[in-house]
Amino acid sequence: MPPLDGRVAIVTGAGSGIGRATALRLAADGAAVGCVGLGAGALDEVATAIQASGGRAVAAVADVTDRNAVEAATARVTRELGSVGILVNNAGIPGEGRFIDVRFEDWQRVLDVHVTGAFHATQAVLPAMIEAGWGRIITIASEAVWLGHTSVQYATAKAALVGFTRSLARQVAGSGVLVNAVAPGPVETPMLFANEPAEIERERATVLLGRFLVPEEIAASIAFLAGPGGDAYVGQVLSPNGGTVFPG
Ligand code: NAD
């Protein structure tokens, strides 16, 4: 029996990069997957790939900063696939510019997408998880929580998500809902390649493996936490980072 057989997952930002690989991996592990995020074409492509492999999936467009859109997407996934037991808070955007130049709107947007997005998506699924007595909430942080980042607003948002993870974990572990974070090192995704070439090379040099990670390696950590192997993990920050930092 596949480890996630009978489970329903929502992955935010499922149209590309880590989110796409995670949606495909959770489906391969037996979950039905709600692919939620921006870009109908990309989300449809992922859902169609899951269906073509014999899995169940729904693509639902929602900006995670839009409460009504997140609730509507969650309702649709629940109606079409079943009650949601696994949430992966993955949607994210990079931060731009040196701190001294950052406009308030850009600061606010980065915090909104990462932190408020996780707030909306988590509140949308948590009541059903508590009622079922089982849930897994996995939020994507970053190695930036230990190392800092060229973007202050990005590192600030990711550090906030660690506080979110640990605090929520304390509140709901007794209800069977396990809340954890995954904090990747540099991963080959559109977000990484949006950087200047010099910054990309600088990042590559920080990885002891001598190469960037690939989205499937991050998806493996997420699938681990969602599956039976993750049953003892509560409020943890798992870091598939290739050796950039040794958090402990
Ligand atoms: P990506 O750009 O491929 O994926 C981000 C996804 O989030 C996209 O599909 C995008 O459409 C979606 N998204 C953006 N804003 C959204 C919104 N308002 N509502 C809904 N969806 C939205 O990049 P990625 O690297 O796969 O990033 C995934 C997560 O991993 C992000 O949280 C990112 O911060 C984190 N991360 C990435 C790296 C890396 O090196 N690539 C390292 C550490 C953490």
Short mmCIF file of C-alpha atoms and ligand atoms in Angstrom, two decimals:
data_model
loop_
_atom_site.label_atom_id
_atom_site.label_comp_id
_atom_site.label_asym_id
_atom_site.label_seq_id
_atom_site.Cartn_x
_atom_site.Cartn_y
_atom_site.Cartn_z
CA MET A 1 0.00 0.00 0.00
CA PRO A 2 1.51 3.42 -0.90
CA PRO A 3 2.29 5.43 2.26
CA LEU A 4 -0.21 8.23 1.56
CA ASP A 5 -3.00 6.06 0.22
CA GLY A 6 -6.38 7.60 1.07
CA ARG A 7 -4.89 11.00 2.02
CA VAL A 8 -5.79 14.29 0.37
CA ALA A 9 -3.11 16.99 0.11
CA ILE A 10 -3.05 20.64 -0.88
CA VAL A 11 0.20 22.05 -2.21
CA THR A 12 0.34 25.82 -2.64
CA GLY A 13 2.50 27.17 -5.44
CA ALA A 14 2.17 23.78 -7.13
CA GLY A 15 2.71 25.05 -10.67
CA SER A 16 6.52 25.12 -10.65
CA GLY A 17 9.73 24.25 -8.86
CA ILE A 18 9.50 22.63 -5.42
CA GLY A 19 5.69 22.80 -5.36
CA ARG A 20 5.37 20.97 -8.67
CA ALA A 21 7.83 18.24 -7.61
CA THR A 22 6.01 17.92 -4.28
CA ALA A 23 2.59 17.56 -5.89
CA LEU A 24 3.95 14.83 -8.18
CA ARG A 25 5.74 13.06 -5.30
CA LEU A 26 2.77 13.10 -2.92
CA ALA A 27 0.60 11.73 -5.75
CA ALA A 28 3.17 9.00 -6.47
CA ASP A 29 2.99 8.15 -2.75
CA GLY A 30 -0.78 7.67 -3.09
CA ALA A 31 -2.30 11.03 -2.10
CA ALA A 32 -4.96 12.86 -4.07
CA VAL A 33 -3.56 16.35 -4.64
CA GLY A 34 -5.09 19.80 -4.85
CA CYS A 35 -2.67 21.87 -6.91
CA VAL A 36 -3.29 25.43 -5.71
CA GLY A 37 -1.56 28.62 -6.79
CA LEU A 38 -1.14 31.09 -9.62
CA GLY A 39 -1.13 30.33 -13.34
CA ALA A 40 -3.98 28.11 -14.49
CA GLY A 41 -1.93 26.55 -17.31
CA ALA A 42 0.93 25.42 -15.08
CA LEU A 43 -1.41 24.07 -12.39
CA ASP A 44 -3.46 22.19 -15.00
CA GLU A 45 -0.28 20.67 -16.42
CA VAL A 46 0.68 19.26 -13.01
CA ALA A 47 -2.83 17.97 -12.27
CA THR A 48 -3.02 16.38 -15.73
CA ALA A 49 0.37 14.68 -15.23
CA ILE A 50 -0.88 13.20 -11.94
CA GLN A 51 -4.09 11.98 -13.59
CA ALA A 52 -2.13 10.51 -16.50
CA SER A 53 -0.19 8.40 -13.97
CA GLY A 54 -3.43 7.08 -12.51
CA GLY A 55 -3.67 9.54 -9.61
CA ARG A 56 -6.35 12.00 -8.54
CA ALA A 57 -5.76 15.74 -8.72
CA VAL A 58 -7.52 19.08 -9.02
CA ALA A 59 -6.02 22.37 -10.20
CA ALA A 60 -7.40 25.42 -8.40
CA VAL A 61 -6.18 28.95 -9.02
CA ALA A 62 -5.84 31.02 -5.84
CA ASP A 63 -3.59 33.81 -4.68
CA VAL A 64 -2.64 32.72 -1.17
CA THR A 65 -2.95 36.31 0.07
CA ASP A 66 -6.64 36.32 -0.90
CA ARG A 67 -8.62 34.72 1.92
CA ASN A 68 -11.76 34.17 -0.13
CA ALA A 69 -9.82 32.58 -2.99
CA VAL A 70 -7.98 30.24 -0.62
CA GLU A 71 -11.22 29.19 1.07
CA ALA A 72 -12.90 28.61 -2.31
CA ALA A 73 -9.96 26.50 -3.54
CA THR A 74 -9.96 24.46 -0.32
CA ALA A 75 -13.72 23.90 -0.61
CA ARG A 76 -13.32 22.73 -4.19
CA VAL A 77 -10.50 20.32 -3.34
CA THR A 78 -12.55 18.96 -0.43
CA ARG A 79 -15.64 18.54 -2.62
CA GLU A 80 -13.80 16.82 -5.47
CA LEU A 81 -11.08 14.86 -3.65
CA GLY A 82 -12.13 14.61 0.01
CA SER A 83 -11.21 16.14 3.36
CA VAL A 84 -7.71 17.65 3.33
CA GLY A 85 -5.21 15.95 5.66
CA ILE A 86 -1.92 17.31 4.32
CA LEU A 87 -1.08 20.95 3.61
CA VAL A 88 2.20 22.07 2.10
CA ASN A 89 2.65 25.83 2.47
CA ASN A 90 5.07 26.31 -0.39
CA ALA A 91 3.97 29.41 -2.35
CA GLY A 92 6.62 32.08 -2.28
CA ILE A 93 8.27 34.96 -4.06
CA PRO A 94 11.82 36.30 -3.91
CA GLY A 95 12.65 39.61 -2.27
CA GLU A 96 14.38 42.30 -4.30
CA GLY A 97 16.96 44.92 -3.45
CA ARG A 98 19.19 46.10 -0.65
CA PHE A 99 17.28 46.83 2.56
CA ILE A 100 17.91 50.57 2.36
CA ASP A 101 16.16 50.72 -1.02
CA VAL A 102 13.23 48.37 -0.31
CA ARG A 103 9.86 50.04 -0.75
CA PHE A 104 7.25 49.33 1.89
CA GLU A 105 4.92 47.76 -0.71
CA ASP A 106 7.62 45.23 -1.67
CA TRP A 107 8.39 44.47 1.99
CA GLN A 108 4.68 43.95 2.66
CA ARG A 109 4.13 41.75 -0.40
CA VAL A 110 6.93 39.33 0.54
CA LEU A 111 5.59 39.01 4.09
CA ASP A 112 2.04 38.66 2.77
CA VAL A 113 2.76 35.87 0.29
CA HIS A 114 4.92 33.78 2.64
CA VAL A 115 3.46 34.47 6.07
CA THR A 116 -0.13 35.64 5.54
CA GLY A 117 -0.45 33.04 2.76
CA ALA A 118 0.47 30.30 5.24
CA PHE A 119 -1.99 31.79 7.76
CA HIS A 120 -4.88 31.71 5.27
CA ALA A 121 -4.13 28.26 3.86
CA THR A 122 -3.59 26.74 7.31
CA GLN A 123 -6.78 28.20 8.79
CA ALA A 124 -8.68 26.91 5.77
CA VAL A 125 -7.71 23.27 6.43
CA LEU A 126 -7.09 23.08 10.19
CA PRO A 127 -10.69 22.61 11.42
CA ALA A 128 -11.14 19.50 9.21
CA MET A 129 -7.77 18.10 10.36
CA ILE A 130 -8.68 18.56 14.02
CA GLU A 131 -12.07 16.98 13.45
CA ALA A 132 -10.43 14.02 11.71
CA GLY A 133 -7.80 13.74 14.47
CA TRP A 134 -5.05 13.60 11.83
CA GLY A 135 -3.20 16.24 9.86
CA ARG A 136 0.24 17.20 8.56
CA ILE A 137 1.15 20.83 7.91
CA ILE A 138 4.52 21.31 6.26
CA THR A 139 5.74 24.83 5.59
CA ILE A 140 8.67 25.70 3.35
CA ALA A 141 11.19 27.91 5.14
CA SER A 142 14.77 28.33 3.90
CA GLU A 143 18.39 27.99 4.99
CA ALA A 144 18.09 31.80 5.21
CA VAL A 145 16.64 31.34 8.71
CA TRP A 146 20.19 30.48 9.88
CA LEU A 147 22.37 32.17 7.27
CA GLY A 148 20.43 35.33 6.48
CA HIS A 149 19.84 36.26 2.85
CA THR A 150 20.63 38.99 0.33
CA SER A 151 16.97 39.99 0.77
CA VAL A 152 16.18 41.08 4.34
CA GLN A 153 12.43 40.83 3.74
CA TYR A 154 12.76 37.26 2.41
CA ALA A 155 14.81 36.08 5.42
CA THR A 156 12.42 37.88 7.76
CA ALA A 157 9.42 36.11 6.23
CA LYS A 158 11.12 32.71 6.42
CA ALA A 159 12.14 33.23 10.05
CA ALA A 160 8.53 34.16 10.83
CA LEU A 161 7.44 30.84 9.35
CA VAL A 162 9.69 28.99 11.80
CA GLY A 163 7.97 30.80 14.68
CA PHE A 164 4.63 29.96 13.08
CA THR A 165 5.61 26.27 12.81
CA ARG A 166 6.87 25.84 16.35
CA SER A 167 4.04 27.77 17.97
CA LEU A 168 1.23 26.14 16.01
CA ALA A 169 2.84 22.72 16.57
CA ARG A 170 2.46 23.22 20.32
CA GLN A 171 -1.23 24.10 19.97
CA VAL A 172 -2.38 21.24 17.75
CA ALA A 173 -0.05 18.24 18.24
CA GLY A 174 -2.45 16.87 20.85
CA SER A 175 -5.18 16.83 18.18
CA GLY A 176 -3.11 14.64 15.88
CA VAL A 177 -2.02 17.52 13.65
CA LEU A 178 1.76 17.63 13.25
CA VAL A 179 3.26 20.92 12.11
CA ASN A 180 6.80 21.03 10.75
CA ALA A 181 8.95 23.03 8.35
CA VAL A 182 11.39 22.17 5.59
CA ALA A 183 14.25 24.62 5.09
CA PRO A 184 16.03 23.94 1.79
CA GLY A 185 19.41 25.11 0.61
CA PRO A 186 19.68 26.43 -2.97
CA VAL A 187 17.42 24.48 -5.33
CA GLU A 188 17.35 24.55 -9.14
CA THR A 189 14.01 26.35 -9.68
CA PRO A 190 12.81 29.45 -11.53
CA MET A 191 13.23 31.41 -8.29
CA LEU A 192 16.94 30.57 -8.05
CA PHE A 193 17.63 31.28 -11.72
CA ALA A 194 15.96 34.70 -11.45
CA ASN A 195 19.13 35.85 -9.60
CA GLU A 196 22.10 37.57 -11.25
CA PRO A 197 24.66 35.07 -12.66
CA ALA A 198 27.27 36.14 -10.09
CA GLU A 199 24.82 35.52 -7.24
CA ILE A 200 23.94 32.11 -8.69
CA GLU A 201 27.63 31.14 -8.73
CA ARG A 202 28.16 32.49 -5.22
CA GLU A 203 25.27 30.32 -4.01
CA ARG A 204 26.56 27.23 -5.80
CA ALA A 205 29.91 27.62 -4.05
CA THR A 206 28.19 27.44 -0.64
CA VAL A 207 26.92 23.89 -1.22
CA LEU A 208 29.32 21.20 0.04
CA LEU A 209 27.80 18.74 -2.44
CA GLY A 210 29.24 20.96 -5.19
CA ARG A 211 25.91 21.24 -6.97
CA PHE A 212 22.51 22.77 -6.50
CA LEU A 213 19.75 20.63 -5.04
CA VAL A 214 16.90 19.56 -7.29
CA PRO A 215 13.21 20.02 -6.45
CA GLU A 216 12.67 16.25 -6.13
CA GLU A 217 15.15 16.15 -3.22
CA ILE A 218 13.10 18.72 -1.31
CA ALA A 219 9.89 16.89 -2.20
CA ALA A 220 11.43 13.75 -0.63
CA SER A 221 11.80 15.53 2.73
CA ILE A 222 8.23 16.81 2.48
CA ALA A 223 6.91 13.34 1.62
CA PHE A 224 8.86 11.92 4.57
CA LEU A 225 7.21 14.35 7.00
CA ALA A 226 3.77 13.69 5.45
CA GLY A 227 4.19 9.91 5.66
CA PRO A 228 4.56 7.43 8.51
CA GLY A 229 8.28 8.24 8.85
CA GLY A 230 7.34 11.70 10.05
CA ASP A 231 5.11 10.58 12.90
CA ALA A 232 7.61 11.61 15.59
CA TYR A 233 8.33 15.06 14.13
CA VAL A 234 6.63 17.99 15.88
CA GLY A 235 7.68 21.61 15.41
CA GLN A 236 10.91 20.61 13.65
CA VAL A 237 12.78 22.34 10.86
CA LEU A 238 14.22 19.70 8.52
CA SER A 239 16.94 21.09 6.27
CA PRO A 240 17.81 19.39 2.98
CA ASN A 241 20.60 21.83 2.18
CA GLY A 242 23.53 19.88 0.69
CA GLY A 243 25.82 21.05 3.49
CA THR A 244 25.43 24.82 3.38
CA VAL A 245 24.71 25.02 7.10
CA PHE A 246 24.62 22.57 10.02
CA PRO A 247 21.68 23.70 12.11
CA GLY A 248 21.59 22.07 15.48
P1 NAD B 1 9.08 28.92 -7.85
O1 NAD B 1 9.08 30.36 -8.22
O2 NAD B 1 9.26 27.90 -8.89
O3 NAD B 1 7.76 28.55 -7.04
C1 NAD B 1 6.99 29.45 -6.31
C2 NAD B 1 5.54 29.18 -6.63
O4 NAD B 1 4.71 29.98 -5.78
C3 NAD B 1 5.19 29.52 -8.08
O5 NAD B 1 4.49 28.43 -8.65
C4 NAD B 1 4.31 30.74 -7.96
O6 NAD B 1 3.31 30.84 -8.96
C5 NAD B 1 3.69 30.52 -6.60
N1 NAD B 1 3.20 31.77 -6.02
C6 NAD B 1 3.86 32.95 -5.93
N2 NAD B 1 3.09 33.87 -5.35
C7 NAD B 1 1.91 33.26 -5.08
C8 NAD B 1 0.69 33.69 -4.51
N3 NAD B 1 0.53 34.96 -4.09
N4 NAD B 1 -0.32 32.81 -4.39
C9 NAD B 1 -0.18 31.53 -4.82
N5 NAD B 1 0.94 31.06 -5.38
C10 NAD B 1 1.98 31.92 -5.50
O7 NAD B 1 10.22 28.79 -6.74
P2 NAD B 1 10.61 27.61 -5.74
O8 NAD B 1 12.04 27.73 -5.54
O9 NAD B 1 10.01 26.32 -6.15
O10 NAD B 1 9.90 28.12 -4.41
C11 NAD B 1 9.04 27.32 -3.62
C12 NAD B 1 9.27 27.65 -2.15
O11 NAD B 1 10.58 27.22 -1.78
C13 NAD B 1 9.19 29.13 -1.83
O12 NAD B 1 8.53 29.30 -0.58
C14 NAD B 1 10.66 29.51 -1.70
O13 NAD B 1 10.83 30.64 -0.89
C15 NAD B 1 11.22 28.25 -1.10
N6 NAD B 1 12.67 28.06 -1.21
C16 NAD B 1 13.27 28.01 -2.44
C17 NAD B 1 14.65 27.82 -2.50
C18 NAD B 1 15.38 27.76 -3.81
O14 NAD B 1 16.62 27.80 -3.81
N7 NAD B 1 14.71 27.65 -4.95
C19 NAD B 1 15.39 27.67 -1.32
C20 NAD B 1 14.74 27.72 -0.10
C21 NAD B 1 13.37 27.91 -0.05
#
